[in-house]
Amino acid sequence: MENEKKGWSGQFAFILAAAASAVGLGNLWRFPYLAAKYGGGIFLFVYVILAFTLGIALLAVEVSIGRRTGHSPIKAFAAAIPKWSILGYLAMLVAFIILPYYCVIGGWLLKYLCHYTVLLFNPSQNALPDGAFFMSFISSNIQPLVFTVVFICITAFFIALGIRKGIEKLNIVLMPLLILLAAGIAVFVCTQPSTRQGVIQYIKPDFSKFSPATVVAAMGQVFYSLSLAMGIMITYGSYMRKNSSIERCAIRIQLFDTAVAFTAGLMIVPAFYVFSKSGIESGDIGLMFTTLPAVFAKMHLPGFLGGASLATSLGFAFFALALFAGLTSAISLFEAVLSNTIEVTGMPRKLATAVLAVITVLLAAPSALCYGSTPFALKIPFVDMPFLDFCDFLANNILMPILAFFTVILAGWILKPSFFYREIRKRDQPFHIPRVFAFIIKWVAPPFILTIFTVGVLNALKVISFAK
Ligand code: PHE
């Protein structure tokens, strides 16, 4: 069952890679939106508690399964306990459903970055992207697909280079840039006199807004944000060295992910509070592509930059940041699918990458074109959703909670916490809170995950009304 294969060059590279996977569109768009909707500071408070208890425990479970077995999910579950090998296939399925449509959104980011780059040289108030720009882009029958294909090619290029030469090298460049951009935009937004009130609203807890819904929303976000239940952390764990500390890594990854989410909130939420009188209403991804450019367009820096130049610079910085975050997350998803494929078929890495890239393009086409006027625009029967939205719903609301639920049952009750103690303590590495870990995995995580699942499904079926 034990194995140590060639992987990350060290503990830092692993932390950076896992953090690069974790920091994605969920941090930039979903977290700020949920924080604004669920009472600002009170949401932050609940999120931090859940992230540093349940989040870290679940992260440690996935990483340990990967490192202990040395395999990607399909073989990892089979090696850990043969009867449960179906979970590995489920993880592969989740990653395979998410990857194509995540690349479609990556393509949208690429389009916006290209657009802002052109504007940098020729700023014009009229050419700033607005709602009409977004709608006409996503409903075009060619453009979204073209940008998606380019995004998939970039992803596949770095994947083909391998773990050390591709993923590690890219992360070491993109992650510091990402932090600089996020911090820069946040400082700029928060120091505008008009946003002060918004910053207070974002950080100060509003206890009257606390409800069970806050907890469920925060928990769902902890999962999504850490890239759990997609097989990614199992795969990345399988490349981890035996002398790296799982406990220390899990804490640092979580710290990093939470810090970026908090900073993203600082750059988005106060501006929304101020510029859109009603706060954040729209929960879908369009928020990032339509509302945010409009917010940037309304900012002023008297005596320095005019409206259009400032809006363009901010838009450029934001979409560069979002593209980096999306690219490193897409790479982690691709790697999860790829390593499963290589392990099961024995194909060489470069060939497998090319084959998967072609399949991803084919699977992404229906999502890329689902808002246009081709036959792909037909809504999925019964749920009445466009193809992209349906994939998102199926993966996030149905399959991921099912996988997460059975993973914690397997971890807590079948493999038992001692399986994890042994792996986490390998080579005398520290593990300070084994009892708390065992308690969370056995008693807290299963009911929590079941609740998220039930609420998510009822919400989607419109039986109850709840945030996404
Ligand atoms: N953790 C990512 C985020 O916060 C989510 C994600 C990762 C989605 C990898 C897909 C693939 O956005």
JSON list of C-alpha atoms in Angstrom, two decimals, residues 234-356:
[
{"chain": "A", "resi": 234, "resn": "ILE", "atom": "CA", "xyz": [-5.43, 12.98, -3.05]},
{"chain": "A", "resi": 235, "resn": "THR", "atom": "CA", "xyz": [-3.45, 13.31, -6.28]},
{"chain": "A", "resi": 236, "resn": "TYR", "atom": "CA", "xyz": [-1.26, 16.11, -4.95]},
{"chain": "A", "resi": 237, "resn": "GLY", "atom": "CA", "xyz": [-0.77, 14.16, -1.72]},
{"chain": "A", "resi": 238, "resn": "SER", "atom": "CA", "xyz": [0.50, 11.20, -3.72]},
{"chain": "A", "resi": 239, "resn": "TYR", "atom": "CA", "xyz": [3.37, 13.37, -4.97]},
{"chain": "A", "resi": 240, "resn": "MET", "atom": "CA", "xyz": [4.23, 14.50, -1.44]},
{"chain": "A", "resi": 241, "resn": "ARG", "atom": "CA", "xyz": [7.42, 13.45, 0.30]},
{"chain": "A", "resi": 242, "resn": "LYS", "atom": "CA", "xyz": [7.25, 11.27, 3.38]},
{"chain": "A", "resi": 243, "resn": "ASN", "atom": "CA", "xyz": [9.34, 13.74, 5.37]},
{"chain": "A", "resi": 244, "resn": "SER", "atom": "CA", "xyz": [6.93, 16.65, 4.82]},
{"chain": "A", "resi": 245, "resn": "SER", "atom": "CA", "xyz": [4.53, 17.40, 7.65]},
{"chain": "A", "resi": 246, "resn": "ILE", "atom": "CA", "xyz": [0.89, 16.93, 6.66]},
{"chain": "A", "resi": 247, "resn": "GLU", "atom": "CA", "xyz": [-0.34, 18.86, 9.69]},
{"chain": "A", "resi": 248, "resn": "ARG", "atom": "CA", "xyz": [1.87, 21.86, 9.03]},
{"chain": "A", "resi": 249, "resn": "CYS", "atom": "CA", "xyz": [1.09, 21.85, 5.31]},
{"chain": "A", "resi": 250, "resn": "ALA", "atom": "CA", "xyz": [-2.66, 21.65, 5.86]},
{"chain": "A", "resi": 251, "resn": "ILE", "atom": "CA", "xyz": [-2.59, 24.62, 8.25]},
{"chain": "A", "resi": 252, "resn": "ARG", "atom": "CA", "xyz": [-0.49, 26.73, 5.88]},
{"chain": "A", "resi": 253, "resn": "ILE", "atom": "CA", "xyz": [-2.61, 25.92, 2.84]},
{"chain": "A", "resi": 254, "resn": "GLN", "atom": "CA", "xyz": [-5.72, 26.87, 4.76]},
{"chain": "A", "resi": 255, "resn": "LEU", "atom": "CA", "xyz": [-4.13, 30.09, 6.04]},
{"chain": "A", "resi": 256, "resn": "PHE", "atom": "CA", "xyz": [-3.12, 31.07, 2.55]},
{"chain": "A", "resi": 257, "resn": "ASP", "atom": "CA", "xyz": [-6.50, 30.27, 1.02]},
{"chain": "A", "resi": 258, "resn": "THR", "atom": "CA", "xyz": [-8.39, 32.15, 3.72]},
{"chain": "A", "resi": 259, "resn": "ALA", "atom": "CA", "xyz": [-6.08, 35.16, 3.46]},
{"chain": "A", "resi": 260, "resn": "VAL", "atom": "CA", "xyz": [-6.66, 35.44, -0.27]},
{"chain": "A", "resi": 261, "resn": "ALA", "atom": "CA", "xyz": [-10.42, 35.04, 0.15]},
{"chain": "A", "resi": 262, "resn": "PHE", "atom": "CA", "xyz": [-10.43, 37.75, 2.83]},
{"chain": "A", "resi": 263, "resn": "THR", "atom": "CA", "xyz": [-8.39, 40.09, 0.62]},
{"chain": "A", "resi": 264, "resn": "ALA", "atom": "CA", "xyz": [-10.69, 39.43, -2.33]},
{"chain": "A", "resi": 265, "resn": "GLY", "atom": "CA", "xyz": [-13.57, 40.41, -0.07]},
{"chain": "A", "resi": 266, "resn": "LEU", "atom": "CA", "xyz": [-11.74, 43.63, 0.81]},
{"chain": "A", "resi": 267, "resn": "MET", "atom": "CA", "xyz": [-11.38, 44.55, -2.82]},
{"chain": "A", "resi": 268, "resn": "ILE", "atom": "CA", "xyz": [-14.93, 43.72, -3.83]},
{"chain": "A", "resi": 269, "resn": "VAL", "atom": "CA", "xyz": [-17.42, 43.96, -0.98]},
{"chain": "A", "resi": 270, "resn": "PRO", "atom": "CA", "xyz": [-16.83, 47.56, 0.21]},
{"chain": "A", "resi": 271, "resn": "ALA", "atom": "CA", "xyz": [-16.98, 48.83, -3.35]},
{"chain": "A", "resi": 272, "resn": "PHE", "atom": "CA", "xyz": [-20.27, 47.05, -3.91]},
{"chain": "A", "resi": 273, "resn": "TYR", "atom": "CA", "xyz": [-21.82, 48.33, -0.74]},
{"chain": "A", "resi": 274, "resn": "VAL", "atom": "CA", "xyz": [-21.04, 51.84, -1.80]},
{"chain": "A", "resi": 275, "resn": "PHE", "atom": "CA", "xyz": [-21.66, 51.80, -5.50]},
{"chain": "A", "resi": 276, "resn": "SER", "atom": "CA", "xyz": [-24.66, 49.53, -5.76]},
{"chain": "A", "resi": 277, "resn": "LYS", "atom": "CA", "xyz": [-27.19, 50.82, -3.30]},
{"chain": "A", "resi": 278, "resn": "SER", "atom": "CA", "xyz": [-28.86, 47.49, -2.68]},
{"chain": "A", "resi": 279, "resn": "GLY", "atom": "CA", "xyz": [-25.66, 45.58, -1.89]},
{"chain": "A", "resi": 280, "resn": "ILE", "atom": "CA", "xyz": [-24.85, 42.39, -3.73]},
{"chain": "A", "resi": 281, "resn": "GLU", "atom": "CA", "xyz": [-27.95, 40.79, -5.17]},
{"chain": "A", "resi": 282, "resn": "SER", "atom": "CA", "xyz": [-26.82, 38.74, -8.11]},
{"chain": "A", "resi": 283, "resn": "GLY", "atom": "CA", "xyz": [-25.12, 35.53, -7.05]},
{"chain": "A", "resi": 284, "resn": "ASP", "atom": "CA", "xyz": [-24.07, 34.16, -10.39]},
{"chain": "A", "resi": 285, "resn": "ILE", "atom": "CA", "xyz": [-20.74, 34.36, -12.10]},
{"chain": "A", "resi": 286, "resn": "GLY", "atom": "CA", "xyz": [-21.94, 37.35, -14.16]},
{"chain": "A", "resi": 287, "resn": "LEU", "atom": "CA", "xyz": [-21.32, 39.40, -11.02]},
{"chain": "A", "resi": 288, "resn": "MET", "atom": "CA", "xyz": [-17.61, 39.27, -11.78]},
{"chain": "A", "resi": 289, "resn": "PHE", "atom": "CA", "xyz": [-17.95, 40.03, -15.45]},
{"chain": "A", "resi": 290, "resn": "THR", "atom": "CA", "xyz": [-20.60, 42.73, -15.41]},
{"chain": "A", "resi": 291, "resn": "THR", "atom": "CA", "xyz": [-20.98, 44.33, -11.99]},
{"chain": "A", "resi": 292, "resn": "LEU", "atom": "CA", "xyz": [-17.30, 44.55, -11.15]},
{"chain": "A", "resi": 293, "resn": "PRO", "atom": "CA", "xyz": [-16.23, 46.42, -14.31]},
{"chain": "A", "resi": 294, "resn": "ALA", "atom": "CA", "xyz": [-19.13, 48.80, -13.67]},
{"chain": "A", "resi": 295, "resn": "VAL", "atom": "CA", "xyz": [-17.92, 49.37, -10.11]},
{"chain": "A", "resi": 296, "resn": "PHE", "atom": "CA", "xyz": [-14.40, 50.08, -11.37]},
{"chain": "A", "resi": 297, "resn": "ALA", "atom": "CA", "xyz": [-15.82, 52.52, -13.90]},
{"chain": "A", "resi": 298, "resn": "LYS", "atom": "CA", "xyz": [-17.35, 54.56, -11.08]},
{"chain": "A", "resi": 299, "resn": "MET", "atom": "CA", "xyz": [-14.14, 55.01, -9.10]},
{"chain": "A", "resi": 300, "resn": "HIS", "atom": "CA", "xyz": [-12.23, 58.24, -9.17]},
{"chain": "A", "resi": 301, "resn": "LEU", "atom": "CA", "xyz": [-8.77, 59.31, -8.20]},
{"chain": "A", "resi": 302, "resn": "PRO", "atom": "CA", "xyz": [-8.93, 63.10, -8.47]},
{"chain": "A", "resi": 303, "resn": "GLY", "atom": "CA", "xyz": [-5.99, 64.79, -10.11]},
{"chain": "A", "resi": 304, "resn": "PHE", "atom": "CA", "xyz": [-4.31, 61.55, -11.08]},
{"chain": "A", "resi": 305, "resn": "LEU", "atom": "CA", "xyz": [-6.15, 59.30, -13.44]},
{"chain": "A", "resi": 306, "resn": "GLY", "atom": "CA", "xyz": [-9.36, 59.94, -15.30]},
{"chain": "A", "resi": 307, "resn": "GLY", "atom": "CA", "xyz": [-12.35, 57.57, -15.13]},
{"chain": "A", "resi": 308, "resn": "ALA", "atom": "CA", "xyz": [-11.57, 55.46, -18.19]},
{"chain": "A", "resi": 309, "resn": "SER", "atom": "CA", "xyz": [-7.83, 55.05, -17.49]},
{"chain": "A", "resi": 310, "resn": "LEU", "atom": "CA", "xyz": [-8.45, 54.16, -13.89]},
{"chain": "A", "resi": 311, "resn": "ALA", "atom": "CA", "xyz": [-11.26, 51.73, -14.73]},
{"chain": "A", "resi": 312, "resn": "THR", "atom": "CA", "xyz": [-9.06, 50.12, -17.37]},
{"chain": "A", "resi": 313, "resn": "SER", "atom": "CA", "xyz": [-6.05, 49.75, -15.07]},
{"chain": "A", "resi": 314, "resn": "LEU", "atom": "CA", "xyz": [-8.17, 48.25, -12.30]},
{"chain": "A", "resi": 315, "resn": "GLY", "atom": "CA", "xyz": [-9.99, 45.95, -14.73]},
{"chain": "A", "resi": 316, "resn": "PHE", "atom": "CA", "xyz": [-6.73, 44.83, -16.26]},
{"chain": "A", "resi": 317, "resn": "ALA", "atom": "CA", "xyz": [-5.20, 44.07, -12.85]},
{"chain": "A", "resi": 318, "resn": "PHE", "atom": "CA", "xyz": [-8.31, 42.27, -11.65]},
{"chain": "A", "resi": 319, "resn": "PHE", "atom": "CA", "xyz": [-8.71, 40.06, -14.71]},
{"chain": "A", "resi": 320, "resn": "ALA", "atom": "CA", "xyz": [-5.00, 39.22, -14.76]},
{"chain": "A", "resi": 321, "resn": "LEU", "atom": "CA", "xyz": [-5.36, 38.16, -11.15]},
{"chain": "A", "resi": 322, "resn": "ALA", "atom": "CA", "xyz": [-8.50, 36.13, -11.87]},
{"chain": "A", "resi": 323, "resn": "LEU", "atom": "CA", "xyz": [-6.90, 34.48, -14.88]},
{"chain": "A", "resi": 324, "resn": "PHE", "atom": "CA", "xyz": [-3.87, 33.40, -12.83]},
{"chain": "A", "resi": 325, "resn": "ALA", "atom": "CA", "xyz": [-6.09, 32.04, -10.09]},
{"chain": "A", "resi": 326, "resn": "GLY", "atom": "CA", "xyz": [-8.29, 30.20, -12.62]},
{"chain": "A", "resi": 327, "resn": "LEU", "atom": "CA", "xyz": [-5.34, 28.80, -14.54]},
{"chain": "A", "resi": 328, "resn": "THR", "atom": "CA", "xyz": [-3.60, 27.27, -11.53]},
{"chain": "A", "resi": 329, "resn": "SER", "atom": "CA", "xyz": [-6.88, 25.72, -10.37]},
{"chain": "A", "resi": 330, "resn": "ALA", "atom": "CA", "xyz": [-7.60, 24.34, -13.84]},
{"chain": "A", "resi": 331, "resn": "ILE", "atom": "CA", "xyz": [-4.11, 22.87, -13.91]},
{"chain": "A", "resi": 332, "resn": "SER", "atom": "CA", "xyz": [-4.74, 21.04, -10.64]},
{"chain": "A", "resi": 333, "resn": "LEU", "atom": "CA", "xyz": [-7.98, 19.59, -12.00]},
{"chain": "A", "resi": 334, "resn": "PHE", "atom": "CA", "xyz": [-6.30, 18.53, -15.20]},
{"chain": "A", "resi": 335, "resn": "GLU", "atom": "CA", "xyz": [-3.48, 16.91, -13.21]},
{"chain": "A", "resi": 336, "resn": "ALA", "atom": "CA", "xyz": [-6.00, 14.93, -11.15]},
{"chain": "A", "resi": 337, "resn": "VAL", "atom": "CA", "xyz": [-7.69, 13.59, -14.27]},
{"chain": "A", "resi": 338, "resn": "LEU", "atom": "CA", "xyz": [-4.37, 12.99, -16.01]},
{"chain": "A", "resi": 339, "resn": "SER", "atom": "CA", "xyz": [-2.65, 11.10, -13.23]},
{"chain": "A", "resi": 340, "resn": "ASN", "atom": "CA", "xyz": [-5.66, 8.78, -12.92]},
{"chain": "A", "resi": 341, "resn": "THR", "atom": "CA", "xyz": [-5.54, 8.20, -16.66]},
{"chain": "A", "resi": 342, "resn": "ILE", "atom": "CA", "xyz": [-1.81, 7.49, -16.67]},
{"chain": "A", "resi": 343, "resn": "GLU", "atom": "CA", "xyz": [-2.08, 5.11, -13.73]},
{"chain": "A", "resi": 344, "resn": "VAL", "atom": "CA", "xyz": [-4.96, 3.18, -15.23]},
{"chain": "A", "resi": 345, "resn": "THR", "atom": "CA", "xyz": [-3.86, 3.06, -18.88]},
{"chain": "A", "resi": 346, "resn": "GLY", "atom": "CA", "xyz": [-0.06, 3.30, -18.57]},
{"chain": "A", "resi": 347, "resn": "MET", "atom": "CA", "xyz": [0.06, 5.95, -21.35]},
{"chain": "A", "resi": 348, "resn": "PRO", "atom": "CA", "xyz": [3.09, 8.26, -21.44]},
{"chain": "A", "resi": 349, "resn": "ARG", "atom": "CA", "xyz": [2.48, 11.68, -19.88]},
{"chain": "A", "resi": 350, "resn": "LYS", "atom": "CA", "xyz": [2.68, 13.80, -23.03]},
{"chain": "A", "resi": 351, "resn": "LEU", "atom": "CA", "xyz": [0.43, 11.53, -25.06]},
{"chain": "A", "resi": 352, "resn": "ALA", "atom": "CA", "xyz": [-2.12, 11.32, -22.24]},
{"chain": "A", "resi": 353, "resn": "THR", "atom": "CA", "xyz": [-2.08, 15.12, -21.93]},
{"chain": "A", "resi": 354, "resn": "ALA", "atom": "CA", "xyz": [-2.79, 15.55, -25.64]},
{"chain": "A", "resi": 355, "resn": "VAL", "atom": "CA", "xyz": [-5.60, 12.98, -25.61]},
{"chain": "A", "resi": 356, "resn": "LEU", "atom": "CA", "xyz": [-7.20, 14.54, -22.55]}
]
